[in-house]
Amino acid sequence: LAAIMLRTRLLKMNVRCAIGLTSGKAFCGIVGSEARREYTMIGDVVNTSARMMCCTTDNITVDKPTVEAARSTNHRLQFEQLESKKFKGKSELIEIFRPT
């Protein structure tokens, strides 16, 4: 729901965006050394989300675990299944959806 609201506001400002939503475990925090540090997110779900964003322009893409979680908590959200894609680093096709 937050992604839909964000996309709606950006479109009103004539800003195009692609949003990829995945669910799972990721590391979020500071990495590096005293000389160079940065705040980052690392994990398979982060990479999958970034690859899903590249599949579309100006849209929201969602993976199956996120769709299932959303459906279990908000029955008003509807999703359309898009064509499954093969991503670098993945052995199986990833099912991709978009909110309608």
PDB file of C-alpha atoms in Angstrom:
ATOM      1  CA  LEU A   1       0.000   0.000   0.000  1.00  0.00           C
ATOM      2  CA  ALA A   2       2.855   2.389   0.804  1.00  0.00           C
ATOM      3  CA  ALA A   3       4.417   1.727  -2.615  1.00  0.00           C
ATOM      4  CA  ILE A   4       1.114   2.510  -4.339  1.00  0.00           C
ATOM      5  CA  MET A   5       0.793   5.759  -2.398  1.00  0.00           C
ATOM      6  CA  LEU A   6       4.410   6.711  -3.142  1.00  0.00           C
ATOM      7  CA  ARG A   7       4.016   5.997  -6.861  1.00  0.00           C
ATOM      8  CA  THR A   8       0.784   8.015  -6.991  1.00  0.00           C
ATOM      9  CA  ARG A   9       2.436  11.065  -5.401  1.00  0.00           C
ATOM     10  CA  LEU A  10       5.481  10.835  -7.668  1.00  0.00           C
ATOM     11  CA  LEU A  11       3.298  10.607 -10.785  1.00  0.00           C
ATOM     12  CA  LYS A  12       1.416  13.748  -9.684  1.00  0.00           C
ATOM     13  CA  MET A  13       4.809  15.500  -9.622  1.00  0.00           C
ATOM     14  CA  ASN A  14       5.612  14.111 -13.103  1.00  0.00           C
ATOM     15  CA  VAL A  15       8.347  11.889 -11.671  1.00  0.00           C
ATOM     16  CA  ARG A  16       8.626   8.434 -13.199  1.00  0.00           C
ATOM     17  CA  CYS A  17       9.626   5.559 -10.961  1.00  0.00           C
ATOM     18  CA  ALA A  18      10.005   1.799 -10.879  1.00  0.00           C
ATOM     19  CA  ILE A  19       9.460   0.031  -7.568  1.00  0.00           C
ATOM     20  CA  GLY A  20      10.388  -3.599  -6.848  1.00  0.00           C
ATOM     21  CA  LEU A  21       8.997  -5.235  -3.702  1.00  0.00           C
ATOM     22  CA  THR A  22      10.291  -8.490  -2.252  1.00  0.00           C
ATOM     23  CA  SER A  23       9.976 -10.181   1.123  1.00  0.00           C
ATOM     24  CA  GLY A  24      12.654 -11.978   3.068  1.00  0.00           C
ATOM     25  CA  LYS A  25      15.764 -11.519   5.156  1.00  0.00           C
ATOM     26  CA  ALA A  26      18.371  -8.882   4.378  1.00  0.00           C
ATOM     27  CA  PHE A  27      21.191  -7.152   6.216  1.00  0.00           C
ATOM     28  CA  CYS A  28      20.613  -3.451   6.725  1.00  0.00           C
ATOM     29  CA  GLY A  29      23.334  -1.406   8.368  1.00  0.00           C
ATOM     30  CA  ILE A  30      26.799   0.069   8.235  1.00  0.00           C
ATOM     31  CA  VAL A  31      29.553  -1.749   6.341  1.00  0.00           C
ATOM     32  CA  GLY A  32      33.146  -0.824   5.673  1.00  0.00           C
ATOM     33  CA  SER A  33      36.111   0.363   7.646  1.00  0.00           C
ATOM     34  CA  GLU A  34      37.211   3.493   9.477  1.00  0.00           C
ATOM     35  CA  ALA A  35      38.451   4.898   6.165  1.00  0.00           C
ATOM     36  CA  ARG A  36      35.226   4.273   4.262  1.00  0.00           C
ATOM     37  CA  ARG A  37      31.826   3.384   5.652  1.00  0.00           C
ATOM     38  CA  GLU A  38      28.411   3.321   4.133  1.00  0.00           C
ATOM     39  CA  TYR A  39      24.896   2.402   5.096  1.00  0.00           C
ATOM     40  CA  THR A  40      23.543  -0.332   2.847  1.00  0.00           C
ATOM     41  CA  MET A  41      21.187  -3.248   2.402  1.00  0.00           C
ATOM     42  CA  ILE A  42      22.594  -6.603   1.325  1.00  0.00           C
ATOM     43  CA  GLY A  43      20.826  -9.839   0.543  1.00  0.00           C
ATOM     44  CA  ASP A  44      19.186 -11.996  -2.082  1.00  0.00           C
ATOM     45  CA  VAL A  45      15.842 -10.194  -1.720  1.00  0.00           C
ATOM     46  CA  VAL A  46      17.557  -6.829  -2.283  1.00  0.00           C
ATOM     47  CA  ASN A  47      19.140  -8.082  -5.509  1.00  0.00           C
ATOM     48  CA  THR A  48      15.862  -9.610  -6.690  1.00  0.00           C
ATOM     49  CA  SER A  49      14.016  -6.365  -5.983  1.00  0.00           C
ATOM     50  CA  ALA A  50      16.551  -4.380  -8.021  1.00  0.00           C
ATOM     51  CA  ARG A  51      16.282  -6.800 -10.938  1.00  0.00           C
ATOM     52  CA  MET A  52      12.481  -6.640 -10.816  1.00  0.00           C
ATOM     53  CA  MET A  53      12.661  -2.842 -11.025  1.00  0.00           C
ATOM     54  CA  CYS A  54      14.582  -3.178 -14.285  1.00  0.00           C
ATOM     55  CA  CYS A  55      11.754  -5.251 -15.814  1.00  0.00           C
ATOM     56  CA  THR A  56       9.412  -2.312 -16.054  1.00  0.00           C
ATOM     57  CA  THR A  57       9.308   1.421 -16.298  1.00  0.00           C
ATOM     58  CA  ASP A  58       6.935   3.480 -14.243  1.00  0.00           C
ATOM     59  CA  ASN A  59       5.356   0.557 -12.411  1.00  0.00           C
ATOM     60  CA  ILE A  60       5.409  -1.504  -9.224  1.00  0.00           C
ATOM     61  CA  THR A  61       6.554  -5.130  -9.392  1.00  0.00           C
ATOM     62  CA  VAL A  62       6.018  -7.589  -6.558  1.00  0.00           C
ATOM     63  CA  ASP A  63       7.304 -11.136  -5.955  1.00  0.00           C
ATOM     64  CA  LYS A  64       5.058 -14.055  -4.968  1.00  0.00           C
ATOM     65  CA  PRO A  65       5.971 -14.177  -1.233  1.00  0.00           C
ATOM     66  CA  THR A  66       5.081 -10.480  -0.950  1.00  0.00           C
ATOM     67  CA  VAL A  67       1.783 -11.010  -2.780  1.00  0.00           C
ATOM     68  CA  GLU A  68       0.921 -13.877  -0.433  1.00  0.00           C
ATOM     69  CA  ALA A  69       1.777 -11.781   2.632  1.00  0.00           C
ATOM     70  CA  ALA A  70      -0.260  -8.831   1.337  1.00  0.00           C
ATOM     71  CA  ARG A  71      -3.266 -11.034   0.579  1.00  0.00           C
ATOM     72  CA  SER A  72      -3.165 -12.533   4.065  1.00  0.00           C
ATOM     73  CA  THR A  73      -3.396  -9.115   5.718  1.00  0.00           C
ATOM     74  CA  ASN A  74      -5.369  -6.986   3.243  1.00  0.00           C
ATOM     75  CA  HIS A  75      -7.980  -8.726   1.131  1.00  0.00           C
ATOM     76  CA  ARG A  76      -8.745  -5.546  -0.805  1.00  0.00           C
ATOM     77  CA  LEU A  77      -5.364  -5.516  -2.546  1.00  0.00           C
ATOM     78  CA  GLN A  78      -5.526  -7.130  -5.972  1.00  0.00           C
ATOM     79  CA  PHE A  79      -2.597  -8.273  -8.087  1.00  0.00           C
ATOM     80  CA  GLU A  80      -2.168  -9.137 -11.734  1.00  0.00           C
ATOM     81  CA  GLN A  81       0.381 -11.810 -12.587  1.00  0.00           C
ATOM     82  CA  LEU A  82       2.921 -10.732 -15.180  1.00  0.00           C
ATOM     83  CA  GLU A  83       5.270 -12.875 -17.210  1.00  0.00           C
ATOM     84  CA  SER A  84       7.714 -14.818 -15.024  1.00  0.00           C
ATOM     85  CA  LYS A  85      11.349 -13.839 -15.526  1.00  0.00           C
ATOM     86  CA  LYS A  86      14.749 -15.465 -15.229  1.00  0.00           C
ATOM     87  CA  PHE A  87      17.196 -13.315 -13.289  1.00  0.00           C
ATOM     88  CA  LYS A  88      20.961 -13.466 -12.963  1.00  0.00           C
ATOM     89  CA  GLY A  89      21.915 -15.573  -9.960  1.00  0.00           C
ATOM     90  CA  LYS A  90      18.571 -17.408  -9.875  1.00  0.00           C
ATOM     91  CA  SER A  91      18.128 -20.984 -11.045  1.00  0.00           C
ATOM     92  CA  GLU A  92      14.342 -20.749 -11.387  1.00  0.00           C
ATOM     93  CA  LEU A  93      11.909 -18.318 -12.951  1.00  0.00           C
ATOM     94  CA  ILE A  94      10.618 -15.645 -10.595  1.00  0.00           C
ATOM     95  CA  GLU A  95       6.868 -15.051 -10.587  1.00  0.00           C
ATOM     96  CA  ILE A  96       6.180 -11.330 -10.905  1.00  0.00           C
ATOM     97  CA  PHE A  97       2.982  -9.465 -10.091  1.00  0.00           C
ATOM     98  CA  ARG A  98       1.776  -5.878 -10.083  1.00  0.00           C
ATOM     99  CA  PRO A  99      -0.922  -4.296  -7.957  1.00  0.00           C
ATOM    100  CA  THR A 100      -4.084  -3.362  -9.833  1.00  0.00           C
TER     101      THR A 100
END
